[in-house]
């Protein structure tokens, strides 16, 4: 739990249902008939630097074929974005990552 307000965190939390719905629609998954489980983690980082990432569908270490982009530039203030989603190789789970 954050002691001080984290800029953008409320917006991120509010965007999660729409993002999950878009991924499920795109992958043609009906959670009403196939069951659903949700799990979440929020991390806040402090530092200086630049990061970038591109996810092109390769399986990650957990078996998800992730597609998306990521980038961050940090100094006294930080600007960043990460949006990626993937279907598990079993076809029974979906992972969505946003920050």
PDB file of N, CA and C in Angstrom:
ATOM      1  N   UNK A   1       0.849  -1.175   0.000  1.00  0.00           N
ATOM      2  CA  UNK A   1       0.000   0.000   0.000  1.00  0.00           C
ATOM      3  C   UNK A   1       0.888   1.230   0.000  1.00  0.00           C
ATOM      4  N   UNK A   2       0.623   2.153  -0.900  1.00  0.00           N
ATOM      5  CA  UNK A   2       1.431   3.364  -1.030  1.00  0.00           C
ATOM      6  C   UNK A   2       1.143   4.328   0.117  1.00  0.00           C
ATOM      7  N   UNK A   3       2.206   4.873   0.701  1.00  0.00           N
ATOM      8  CA  UNK A   3       2.064   5.876   1.751  1.00  0.00           C
ATOM      9  C   UNK A   3       1.659   7.204   1.134  1.00  0.00           C
ATOM     10  N   UNK A   4       2.284   7.569   0.038  1.00  0.00           N
ATOM     11  CA  UNK A   4       1.973   8.796  -0.686  1.00  0.00           C
ATOM     12  C   UNK A   4       1.238   8.437  -1.975  1.00  0.00           C
ATOM     13  N   UNK A   5       0.402   9.344  -2.478  1.00  0.00           N
ATOM     14  CA  UNK A   5      -0.286   9.078  -3.743  1.00  0.00           C
ATOM     15  C   UNK A   5       0.713   8.809  -4.875  1.00  0.00           C
ATOM     16  N   UNK A   6       0.395   7.839  -5.700  1.00  0.00           N
ATOM     17  CA  UNK A   6       1.244   7.497  -6.845  1.00  0.00           C
ATOM     18  C   UNK A   6       0.564   8.042  -8.090  1.00  0.00           C
ATOM     19  N   UNK A   7       1.204   9.012  -8.780  1.00  0.00           N
ATOM     20  CA  UNK A   7       0.580   9.612  -9.972  1.00  0.00           C
ATOM     21  C   UNK A   7       0.236   8.557 -11.020  1.00  0.00           C
ATOM     22  N   UNK A   8      -0.986   8.616 -11.509  1.00  0.00           N
ATOM     23  CA  UNK A   8      -1.405   7.718 -12.581  1.00  0.00           C
ATOM     24  C   UNK A   8      -1.920   6.367 -12.122  1.00  0.00           C
ATOM     25  N   UNK A   9      -1.725   6.015 -10.861  1.00  0.00           N
ATOM     26  CA  UNK A   9      -2.124   4.689 -10.405  1.00  0.00           C
ATOM     27  C   UNK A   9      -3.633   4.502 -10.480  1.00  0.00           C
ATOM     28  N   UNK A  10      -4.393   5.508 -10.071  1.00  0.00           N
ATOM     29  CA  UNK A  10      -5.855   5.404 -10.151  1.00  0.00           C
ATOM     30  C   UNK A  10      -6.319   5.233 -11.590  1.00  0.00           C
ATOM     31  N   UNK A  11      -5.687   5.941 -12.525  1.00  0.00           N
ATOM     32  CA  UNK A  11      -6.041   5.810 -13.944  1.00  0.00           C
ATOM     33  C   UNK A  11      -5.728   4.408 -14.456  1.00  0.00           C
ATOM     34  N   UNK A  12      -4.595   3.859 -14.022  1.00  0.00           N
ATOM     35  CA  UNK A  12      -4.210   2.517 -14.441  1.00  0.00           C
ATOM     36  C   UNK A  12      -5.213   1.491 -13.926  1.00  0.00           C
ATOM     37  N   UNK A  13      -5.572   1.585 -12.663  1.00  0.00           N
ATOM     38  CA  UNK A  13      -6.529   0.647 -12.084  1.00  0.00           C
ATOM     39  C   UNK A  13      -7.885   0.757 -12.789  1.00  0.00           C
ATOM     40  N   UNK A  14      -8.307   1.968 -13.103  1.00  0.00           N
ATOM     41  CA  UNK A  14      -9.589   2.168 -13.795  1.00  0.00           C
ATOM     42  C   UNK A  14      -9.564   1.602 -15.217  1.00  0.00           C
ATOM     43  N   UNK A  15      -8.385   1.560 -15.858  1.00  0.00           N
ATOM     44  CA  UNK A  15      -8.274   1.085 -17.243  1.00  0.00           C
ATOM     45  C   UNK A  15      -8.225  -0.436 -17.353  1.00  0.00           C
ATOM     46  N   UNK A  16      -7.958  -1.128 -16.255  1.00  0.00           N
ATOM     47  CA  UNK A  16      -7.784  -2.582 -16.298  1.00  0.00           C
ATOM     48  C   UNK A  16      -9.007  -3.312 -16.860  1.00  0.00           C
ATOM     49  N   UNK A  17     -10.240  -3.056 -16.396  1.00  0.00           N
ATOM     50  CA  UNK A  17     -11.369  -3.815 -16.947  1.00  0.00           C
ATOM     51  C   UNK A  17     -11.531  -3.666 -18.463  1.00  0.00           C
ATOM     52  N   UNK A  18     -11.339  -2.463 -18.985  1.00  0.00           N
ATOM     53  CA  UNK A  18     -11.460  -2.259 -20.434  1.00  0.00           C
ATOM     54  C   UNK A  18     -10.352  -2.986 -21.187  1.00  0.00           C
ATOM     55  N   UNK A  19      -9.141  -2.966 -20.652  1.00  0.00           N
ATOM     56  CA  UNK A  19      -8.019  -3.652 -21.308  1.00  0.00           C
ATOM     57  C   UNK A  19      -8.231  -5.160 -21.313  1.00  0.00           C
ATOM     58  N   UNK A  20      -8.665  -5.703 -20.198  1.00  0.00           N
ATOM     59  CA  UNK A  20      -8.925  -7.144 -20.119  1.00  0.00           C
ATOM     60  C   UNK A  20     -10.044  -7.525 -21.092  1.00  0.00           C
ATOM     61  N   UNK A  21     -11.105  -6.719 -21.129  1.00  0.00           N
ATOM     62  CA  UNK A  21     -12.219  -6.992 -22.036  1.00  0.00           C
ATOM     63  C   UNK A  21     -11.763  -6.977 -23.492  1.00  0.00           C
ATOM     64  N   UNK A  22     -10.900  -6.035 -23.853  1.00  0.00           N
ATOM     65  CA  UNK A  22     -10.405  -5.952 -25.232  1.00  0.00           C
ATOM     66  C   UNK A  22      -9.582  -7.181 -25.594  1.00  0.00           C
ATOM     67  N   UNK A  23      -8.734  -7.631 -24.685  1.00  0.00           N
ATOM     68  CA  UNK A  23      -7.911  -8.818 -24.946  1.00  0.00           C
ATOM     69  C   UNK A  23      -8.793 -10.060 -25.074  1.00  0.00           C
ATOM     70  N   UNK A  24      -9.747 -10.218 -24.162  1.00  0.00           N
ATOM     71  CA  UNK A  24     -10.634 -11.381 -24.222  1.00  0.00           C
ATOM     72  C   UNK A  24     -11.459 -11.385 -25.502  1.00  0.00           C
ATOM     73  N   UNK A  25     -11.926 -10.220 -25.932  1.00  0.00           N
ATOM     74  CA  UNK A  25     -12.669 -10.120 -27.181  1.00  0.00           C
ATOM     75  C   UNK A  25     -11.790 -10.484 -28.367  1.00  0.00           C
ATOM     76  N   UNK A  26     -10.575  -9.951 -28.392  1.00  0.00           N
ATOM     77  CA  UNK A  26      -9.646 -10.220 -29.497  1.00  0.00           C
ATOM     78  C   UNK A  26      -9.294 -11.702 -29.591  1.00  0.00           C
ATOM     79  N   UNK A  27      -9.153 -12.367 -28.431  1.00  0.00           N
ATOM     80  CA  UNK A  27      -8.788 -13.783 -28.408  1.00  0.00           C
ATOM     81  C   UNK A  27     -10.008 -14.708 -28.427  1.00  0.00           C
ATOM     82  N   UNK A  28     -11.214 -14.110 -28.491  1.00  0.00           N
ATOM     83  CA  UNK A  28     -12.470 -14.863 -28.541  1.00  0.00           C
ATOM     84  C   UNK A  28     -12.600 -15.812 -27.351  1.00  0.00           C
ATOM     85  N   UNK A  29     -12.381 -15.270 -26.151  1.00  0.00           N
ATOM     86  CA  UNK A  29     -12.502 -16.046 -24.919  1.00  0.00           C
ATOM     87  C   UNK A  29     -13.721 -15.559 -24.161  1.00  0.00           C
ATOM     88  N   UNK A  30     -14.595 -16.489 -23.795  1.00  0.00           N
ATOM     89  CA  UNK A  30     -15.798 -16.173 -23.032  1.00  0.00           C
ATOM     90  C   UNK A  30     -15.587 -16.628 -21.592  1.00  0.00           C
ATOM     91  N   UNK A  31     -15.275 -15.694 -20.697  1.00  0.00           N
ATOM     92  CA  UNK A  31     -14.988 -16.079 -19.316  1.00  0.00           C
ATOM     93  C   UNK A  31     -16.240 -16.540 -18.578  1.00  0.00           C
ATOM     94  N   UNK A  32     -17.401 -16.235 -19.125  1.00  0.00           N
ATOM     95  CA  UNK A  32     -18.635 -16.700 -18.511  1.00  0.00           C
ATOM     96  C   UNK A  32     -18.788 -18.207 -18.594  1.00  0.00           C
ATOM     97  N   UNK A  33     -18.301 -18.817 -19.654  1.00  0.00           N
ATOM     98  CA  UNK A  33     -18.411 -20.265 -19.824  1.00  0.00           C
ATOM     99  C   UNK A  33     -17.099 -20.986 -19.560  1.00  0.00           C
ATOM    100  N   UNK A  34     -15.984 -20.265 -19.590  1.00  0.00           N
ATOM    101  CA  UNK A  34     -14.688 -20.915 -19.443  1.00  0.00           C
ATOM    102  C   UNK A  34     -14.048 -20.695 -18.077  1.00  0.00           C
ATOM    103  N   UNK A  35     -14.712 -19.966 -17.174  1.00  0.00           N
ATOM    104  CA  UNK A  35     -14.147 -19.707 -15.851  1.00  0.00           C
ATOM    105  C   UNK A  35     -13.114 -18.604 -15.914  1.00  0.00           C
ATOM    106  N   UNK A  36     -12.836 -17.988 -14.781  1.00  0.00           N
ATOM    107  CA  UNK A  36     -11.881 -16.881 -14.768  1.00  0.00           C
ATOM    108  C   UNK A  36     -11.198 -16.775 -13.419  1.00  0.00           C
ATOM    109  N   UNK A  37      -9.971 -16.335 -13.452  1.00  0.00           N
ATOM    110  CA  UNK A  37      -9.204 -16.049 -12.249  1.00  0.00           C
ATOM    111  C   UNK A  37      -8.360 -14.830 -12.555  1.00  0.00           C
ATOM    112  N   UNK A  38      -8.280 -13.903 -11.624  1.00  0.00           N
ATOM    113  CA  UNK A  38      -7.490 -12.697 -11.838  1.00  0.00           C
ATOM    114  C   UNK A  38      -6.465 -12.559 -10.730  1.00  0.00           C
ATOM    115  N   UNK A  39      -5.307 -12.039 -11.094  1.00  0.00           N
ATOM    116  CA  UNK A  39      -4.223 -11.840 -10.150  1.00  0.00           C
ATOM    117  C   UNK A  39      -3.523 -10.553 -10.539  1.00  0.00           C
ATOM    118  N   UNK A  40      -3.131  -9.743  -9.581  1.00  0.00           N
ATOM    119  CA  UNK A  40      -2.504  -8.478  -9.926  1.00  0.00           C
ATOM    120  C   UNK A  40      -1.385  -8.087  -8.983  1.00  0.00           C
ATOM    121  N   UNK A  41      -0.448  -7.315  -9.515  1.00  0.00           N
ATOM    122  CA  UNK A  41       0.665  -6.783  -8.742  1.00  0.00           C
ATOM    123  C   UNK A  41       0.903  -5.360  -9.211  1.00  0.00           C
ATOM    124  N   UNK A  42       1.096  -4.447  -8.296  1.00  0.00           N
ATOM    125  CA  UNK A  42       1.449  -3.080  -8.642  1.00  0.00           C
ATOM    126  C   UNK A  42       2.836  -2.813  -8.086  1.00  0.00           C
ATOM    127  N   UNK A  43       3.748  -2.371  -8.943  1.00  0.00           N
ATOM    128  CA  UNK A  43       5.115  -2.049  -8.526  1.00  0.00           C
ATOM    129  C   UNK A  43       5.408  -0.600  -8.843  1.00  0.00           C
ATOM    130  N   UNK A  44       6.121   0.066  -7.954  1.00  0.00           N
ATOM    131  CA  UNK A  44       6.541   1.444  -8.172  1.00  0.00           C
ATOM    132  C   UNK A  44       8.060   1.458  -8.113  1.00  0.00           C
ATOM    133  N   UNK A  45       8.689   2.044  -9.142  1.00  0.00           N
ATOM    134  CA  UNK A  45      10.139   2.072  -9.241  1.00  0.00           C
ATOM    135  C   UNK A  45      10.650   3.499  -9.135  1.00  0.00           C
ATOM    136  N   UNK A  46      11.808   3.660  -8.540  1.00  0.00           N
ATOM    137  CA  UNK A  46      12.459   4.957  -8.471  1.00  0.00           C
ATOM    138  C   UNK A  46      13.853   4.772  -9.054  1.00  0.00           C
ATOM    139  N   UNK A  47      14.251   5.657  -9.964  1.00  0.00           N
ATOM    140  CA  UNK A  47      15.581   5.531 -10.545  1.00  0.00           C
ATOM    141  C   UNK A  47      15.790   6.493 -11.688  1.00  0.00           C
ATOM    142  N   UNK A  48      16.946   6.357 -12.314  1.00  0.00           N
ATOM    143  CA  UNK A  48      17.316   7.198 -13.437  1.00  0.00           C
ATOM    144  C   UNK A  48      17.695   6.276 -14.589  1.00  0.00           C
ATOM    145  N   UNK A  49      17.195   6.580 -15.793  1.00  0.00           N
ATOM    146  CA  UNK A  49      17.583   5.780 -16.945  1.00  0.00           C
ATOM    147  C   UNK A  49      16.520   5.736 -18.012  1.00  0.00           C
ATOM    148  N   UNK A  50      16.818   4.949 -19.030  1.00  0.00           N
ATOM    149  CA  UNK A  50      15.920   4.770 -20.166  1.00  0.00           C
ATOM    150  C   UNK A  50      15.802   3.274 -20.417  1.00  0.00           C
ATOM    151  N   UNK A  51      14.579   2.795 -20.609  1.00  0.00           N
ATOM    152  CA  UNK A  51      14.356   1.403 -20.970  1.00  0.00           C
ATOM    153  C   UNK A  51      13.430   1.340 -22.169  1.00  0.00           C
ATOM    154  N   UNK A  52      13.533   0.258 -22.914  1.00  0.00           N
ATOM    155  CA  UNK A  52      12.652   0.043 -24.057  1.00  0.00           C
ATOM    156  C   UNK A  52      12.484  -1.455 -24.259  1.00  0.00           C
ATOM    157  N   UNK A  53      11.335  -1.860 -24.745  1.00  0.00           N
ATOM    158  CA  UNK A  53      11.105  -3.271 -24.996  1.00  0.00           C
ATOM    159  C   UNK A  53      10.086  -3.469 -26.101  1.00  0.00           C
ATOM    160  N   UNK A  54      10.210  -4.574 -26.786  1.00  0.00           N
ATOM    161  CA  UNK A  54       9.291  -4.953 -27.847  1.00  0.00           C
ATOM    162  C   UNK A  54       8.980  -6.432 -27.655  1.00  0.00           C
ATOM    163  N   UNK A  55       7.729  -6.761 -27.568  1.00  0.00           N
ATOM    164  CA  UNK A  55       7.293  -8.144 -27.378  1.00  0.00           C
ATOM    165  C   UNK A  55       6.625  -8.590 -28.672  1.00  0.00           C
ATOM    166  N   UNK A  56       7.204  -9.600 -29.330  1.00  0.00           N
ATOM    167  CA  UNK A  56       6.752  -9.958 -30.679  1.00  0.00           C
ATOM    168  C   UNK A  56       6.153 -11.361 -30.767  1.00  0.00           C
ATOM    169  N   UNK A  57       5.693 -11.883 -29.635  1.00  0.00           N
ATOM    170  CA  UNK A  57       5.000 -13.155 -29.677  1.00  0.00           C
ATOM    171  C   UNK A  57       5.806 -14.369 -29.261  1.00  0.00           C
ATOM    172  N   UNK A  58       7.070 -14.198 -28.900  1.00  0.00           N
ATOM    173  CA  UNK A  58       7.855 -15.328 -28.416  1.00  0.00           C
ATOM    174  C   UNK A  58       7.346 -15.739 -27.050  1.00  0.00           C
ATOM    175  N   UNK A  59       7.451 -17.020 -26.735  1.00  0.00           N
ATOM    176  CA  UNK A  59       7.029 -17.501 -25.428  1.00  0.00           C
ATOM    177  C   UNK A  59       7.950 -16.955 -24.345  1.00  0.00           C
ATOM    178  N   UNK A  60       7.357 -16.454 -23.247  1.00  0.00           N
ATOM    179  CA  UNK A  60       8.169 -16.032 -22.116  1.00  0.00           C
ATOM    180  C   UNK A  60       8.438 -17.251 -21.227  1.00  0.00           C
ATOM    181  N   UNK A  61       9.101 -17.042 -20.096  1.00  0.00           N
ATOM    182  CA  UNK A  61       9.489 -18.154 -19.235  1.00  0.00           C
ATOM    183  C   UNK A  61       8.295 -18.850 -18.583  1.00  0.00           C
ATOM    184  N   UNK A  62       7.128 -18.221 -18.600  1.00  0.00           N
ATOM    185  CA  UNK A  62       5.920 -18.816 -18.027  1.00  0.00           C
ATOM    186  C   UNK A  62       5.019 -19.432 -19.100  1.00  0.00           C
ATOM    187  N   UNK A  63       5.454 -19.404 -20.372  1.00  0.00           N
ATOM    188  CA  UNK A  63       4.688 -20.032 -21.442  1.00  0.00           C
ATOM    189  C   UNK A  63       3.671 -19.144 -22.136  1.00  0.00           C
ATOM    190  N   UNK A  64       3.792 -17.816 -21.973  1.00  0.00           N
ATOM    191  CA  UNK A  64       2.861 -16.884 -22.623  1.00  0.00           C
ATOM    192  C   UNK A  64       3.513 -16.279 -23.861  1.00  0.00           C
ATOM    193  N   UNK A  65       2.788 -16.249 -24.960  1.00  0.00           N
ATOM    194  CA  UNK A  65       3.247 -15.614 -26.195  1.00  0.00           C
ATOM    195  C   UNK A  65       2.839 -14.142 -26.125  1.00  0.00           C
ATOM    196  N   UNK A  66       3.727 -13.305 -25.602  1.00  0.00           N
ATOM    197  CA  UNK A  66       3.408 -11.904 -25.338  1.00  0.00           C
ATOM    198  C   UNK A  66       3.658 -11.033 -26.559  1.00  0.00           C
ATOM    199  N   UNK A  67       2.725 -10.086 -26.788  1.00  0.00           N
ATOM    200  CA  UNK A  67       2.825  -9.114 -27.869  1.00  0.00           C
ATOM    201  C   UNK A  67       2.595  -7.744 -27.251  1.00  0.00           C
ATOM    202  N   UNK A  68       3.470  -6.775 -27.543  1.00  0.00           N
ATOM    203  CA  UNK A  68       3.274  -5.427 -27.017  1.00  0.00           C
ATOM    204  C   UNK A  68       4.548  -4.608 -27.040  1.00  0.00           C
ATOM    205  N   UNK A  69       4.492  -3.440 -26.384  1.00  0.00           N
ATOM    206  CA  UNK A  69       5.629  -2.523 -26.341  1.00  0.00           C
ATOM    207  C   UNK A  69       5.812  -1.991 -24.923  1.00  0.00           C
ATOM    208  N   UNK A  70       7.025  -1.472 -24.677  1.00  0.00           N
ATOM    209  CA  UNK A  70       7.354  -0.925 -23.369  1.00  0.00           C
ATOM    210  C   UNK A  70       8.432   0.134 -23.536  1.00  0.00           C
ATOM    211  N   UNK A  71       8.354   1.175 -22.738  1.00  0.00           N
ATOM    212  CA  UNK A  71       9.391   2.196 -22.747  1.00  0.00           C
ATOM    213  C   UNK A  71       9.275   3.077 -21.527  1.00  0.00           C
ATOM    214  N   UNK A  72      10.405   3.584 -21.068  1.00  0.00           N
ATOM    215  CA  UNK A  72      10.408   4.466 -19.910  1.00  0.00           C
ATOM    216  C   UNK A  72      11.636   5.367 -19.959  1.00  0.00           C
ATOM    217  N   UNK A  73      11.441   6.597 -19.539  1.00  0.00           N
ATOM    218  CA  UNK A  73      12.519   7.560 -19.393  1.00  0.00           C
ATOM    219  C   UNK A  73      12.367   8.158 -17.998  1.00  0.00           C
ATOM    220  N   UNK A  74      13.397   8.041 -17.174  1.00  0.00           N
ATOM    221  CA  UNK A  74      13.291   8.500 -15.786  1.00  0.00           C
ATOM    222  C   UNK A  74      14.475   9.365 -15.408  1.00  0.00           C
ATOM    223  N   UNK A  75      14.190  10.439 -14.693  1.00  0.00           N
ATOM    224  CA  UNK A  75      15.206  11.269 -14.048  1.00  0.00           C
ATOM    225  C   UNK A  75      14.549  11.794 -12.789  1.00  0.00           C
ATOM    226  N   UNK A  76      14.392  13.099 -12.646  1.00  0.00           N
ATOM    227  CA  UNK A  76      13.666  13.637 -11.499  1.00  0.00           C
ATOM    228  C   UNK A  76      12.189  13.264 -11.599  1.00  0.00           C
ATOM    229  N   UNK A  77      11.679  13.202 -12.824  1.00  0.00           N
ATOM    230  CA  UNK A  77      10.316  12.719 -13.073  1.00  0.00           C
ATOM    231  C   UNK A  77      10.418  11.535 -14.013  1.00  0.00           C
ATOM    232  N   UNK A  78       9.351  10.815 -14.161  1.00  0.00           N
ATOM    233  CA  UNK A  78       9.375   9.613 -14.982  1.00  0.00           C
ATOM    234  C   UNK A  78       8.200   9.601 -15.944  1.00  0.00           C
ATOM    235  N   UNK A  79       8.453   9.102 -17.130  1.00  0.00           N
ATOM    236  CA  UNK A  79       7.413   8.920 -18.126  1.00  0.00           C
ATOM    237  C   UNK A  79       7.587   7.518 -18.690  1.00  0.00           C
ATOM    238  N   UNK A  80       6.546   6.719 -18.625  1.00  0.00           N
ATOM    239  CA  UNK A  80       6.689   5.358 -19.109  1.00  0.00           C
ATOM    240  C   UNK A  80       5.377   4.745 -19.517  1.00  0.00           C
ATOM    241  N   UNK A  81       5.472   3.660 -20.273  1.00  0.00           N
ATOM    242  CA  UNK A  81       4.299   2.947 -20.752  1.00  0.00           C
ATOM    243  C   UNK A  81       4.698   1.504 -21.025  1.00  0.00           C
ATOM    244  N   UNK A  82       3.849   0.595 -20.629  1.00  0.00           N
ATOM    245  CA  UNK A  82       4.020  -0.805 -20.988  1.00  0.00           C
ATOM    246  C   UNK A  82       2.645  -1.385 -21.224  1.00  0.00           C
ATOM    247  N   UNK A  83       2.434  -1.923 -22.392  1.00  0.00           N
ATOM    248  CA  UNK A  83       1.182  -2.579 -22.729  1.00  0.00           C
ATOM    249  C   UNK A  83       1.542  -3.846 -23.483  1.00  0.00           C
ATOM    250  N   UNK A  84       1.186  -4.982 -22.906  1.00  0.00           N
ATOM    251  CA  UNK A  84       1.435  -6.251 -23.591  1.00  0.00           C
ATOM    252  C   UNK A  84       0.416  -7.279 -23.124  1.00  0.00           C
ATOM    253  N   UNK A  85       0.137  -8.219 -23.984  1.00  0.00           N
ATOM    254  CA  UNK A  85      -0.826  -9.267 -23.678  1.00  0.00           C
ATOM    255  C   UNK A  85      -0.401 -10.541 -24.391  1.00  0.00           C
ATOM    256  N   UNK A  86      -0.804 -11.658 -23.829  1.00  0.00           N
ATOM    257  CA  UNK A  86      -0.446 -12.913 -24.466  1.00  0.00           C
ATOM    258  C   UNK A  86      -1.333 -14.056 -24.031  1.00  0.00           C
ATOM    259  N   UNK A  87      -1.402 -15.060 -24.868  1.00  0.00           N
ATOM    260  CA  UNK A  87      -2.150 -16.277 -24.611  1.00  0.00           C
ATOM    261  C   UNK A  87      -1.165 -17.357 -24.190  1.00  0.00           C
ATOM    262  N   UNK A  88      -1.504 -18.113 -23.136  1.00  0.00           N
ATOM    263  CA  UNK A  88      -0.635 -19.191 -22.678  1.00  0.00           C
ATOM    264  C   UNK A  88      -0.591 -20.290 -23.734  1.00  0.00           C
ATOM    265  N   UNK A  89       0.537 -20.979 -23.817  1.00  0.00           N
ATOM    266  CA  UNK A  89       0.696 -22.012 -24.838  1.00  0.00           C
ATOM    267  C   UNK A  89      -0.340 -23.125 -24.700  1.00  0.00           C
ATOM    268  N   UNK A  90      -0.925 -23.292 -23.517  1.00  0.00           N
ATOM    269  CA  UNK A  90      -1.976 -24.290 -23.321  1.00  0.00           C
ATOM    270  C   UNK A  90      -3.308 -23.828 -23.902  1.00  0.00           C
ATOM    271  N   UNK A  91      -3.433 -22.510 -24.157  1.00  0.00           N
ATOM    272  CA  UNK A  91      -4.682 -21.948 -24.639  1.00  0.00           C
ATOM    273  C   UNK A  91      -5.712 -21.752 -23.531  1.00  0.00           C
ATOM    274  N   UNK A  92      -5.305 -21.939 -22.268  1.00  0.00           N
ATOM    275  CA  UNK A  92      -6.247 -21.873 -21.159  1.00  0.00           C
ATOM    276  C   UNK A  92      -6.069 -20.656 -20.263  1.00  0.00           C
ATOM    277  N   UNK A  93      -5.142 -19.762 -20.578  1.00  0.00           N
ATOM    278  CA  UNK A  93      -4.917 -18.592 -19.729  1.00  0.00           C
ATOM    279  C   UNK A  93      -4.450 -17.419 -20.590  1.00  0.00           C
ATOM    280  N   UNK A  94      -4.782 -16.220 -20.126  1.00  0.00           N
ATOM    281  CA  UNK A  94      -4.377 -14.980 -20.793  1.00  0.00           C
ATOM    282  C   UNK A  94      -3.652 -14.105 -19.773  1.00  0.00           C
ATOM    283  N   UNK A  95      -2.575 -13.461 -20.197  1.00  0.00           N
ATOM    284  CA  UNK A  95      -1.855 -12.520 -19.331  1.00  0.00           C
ATOM    285  C   UNK A  95      -1.891 -11.144 -19.988  1.00  0.00           C
ATOM    286  N   UNK A  96      -2.262 -10.128 -19.192  1.00  0.00           N
ATOM    287  CA  UNK A  96      -2.274  -8.741 -19.644  1.00  0.00           C
ATOM    288  C   UNK A  96      -1.413  -7.941 -18.679  1.00  0.00           C
ATOM    289  N   UNK A  97      -0.453  -7.172 -19.211  1.00  0.00           N
ATOM    290  CA  UNK A  97       0.429  -6.346 -18.390  1.00  0.00           C
ATOM    291  C   UNK A  97       0.299  -4.917 -18.876  1.00  0.00           C
ATOM    292  N   UNK A  98       0.001  -4.002 -17.940  1.00  0.00           N
ATOM    293  CA  UNK A  98      -0.085  -2.577 -18.267  1.00  0.00           C
ATOM    294  C   UNK A  98       0.528  -1.776 -17.133  1.00  0.00           C
ATOM    295  N   UNK A  99       1.282  -0.760 -17.472  1.00  0.00           N
ATOM    296  CA  UNK A  99       1.739   0.244 -16.494  1.00  0.00           C
ATOM    297  C   UNK A  99       2.149   1.472 -17.212  1.00  0.00           C
TER     298      UNK A  99
END
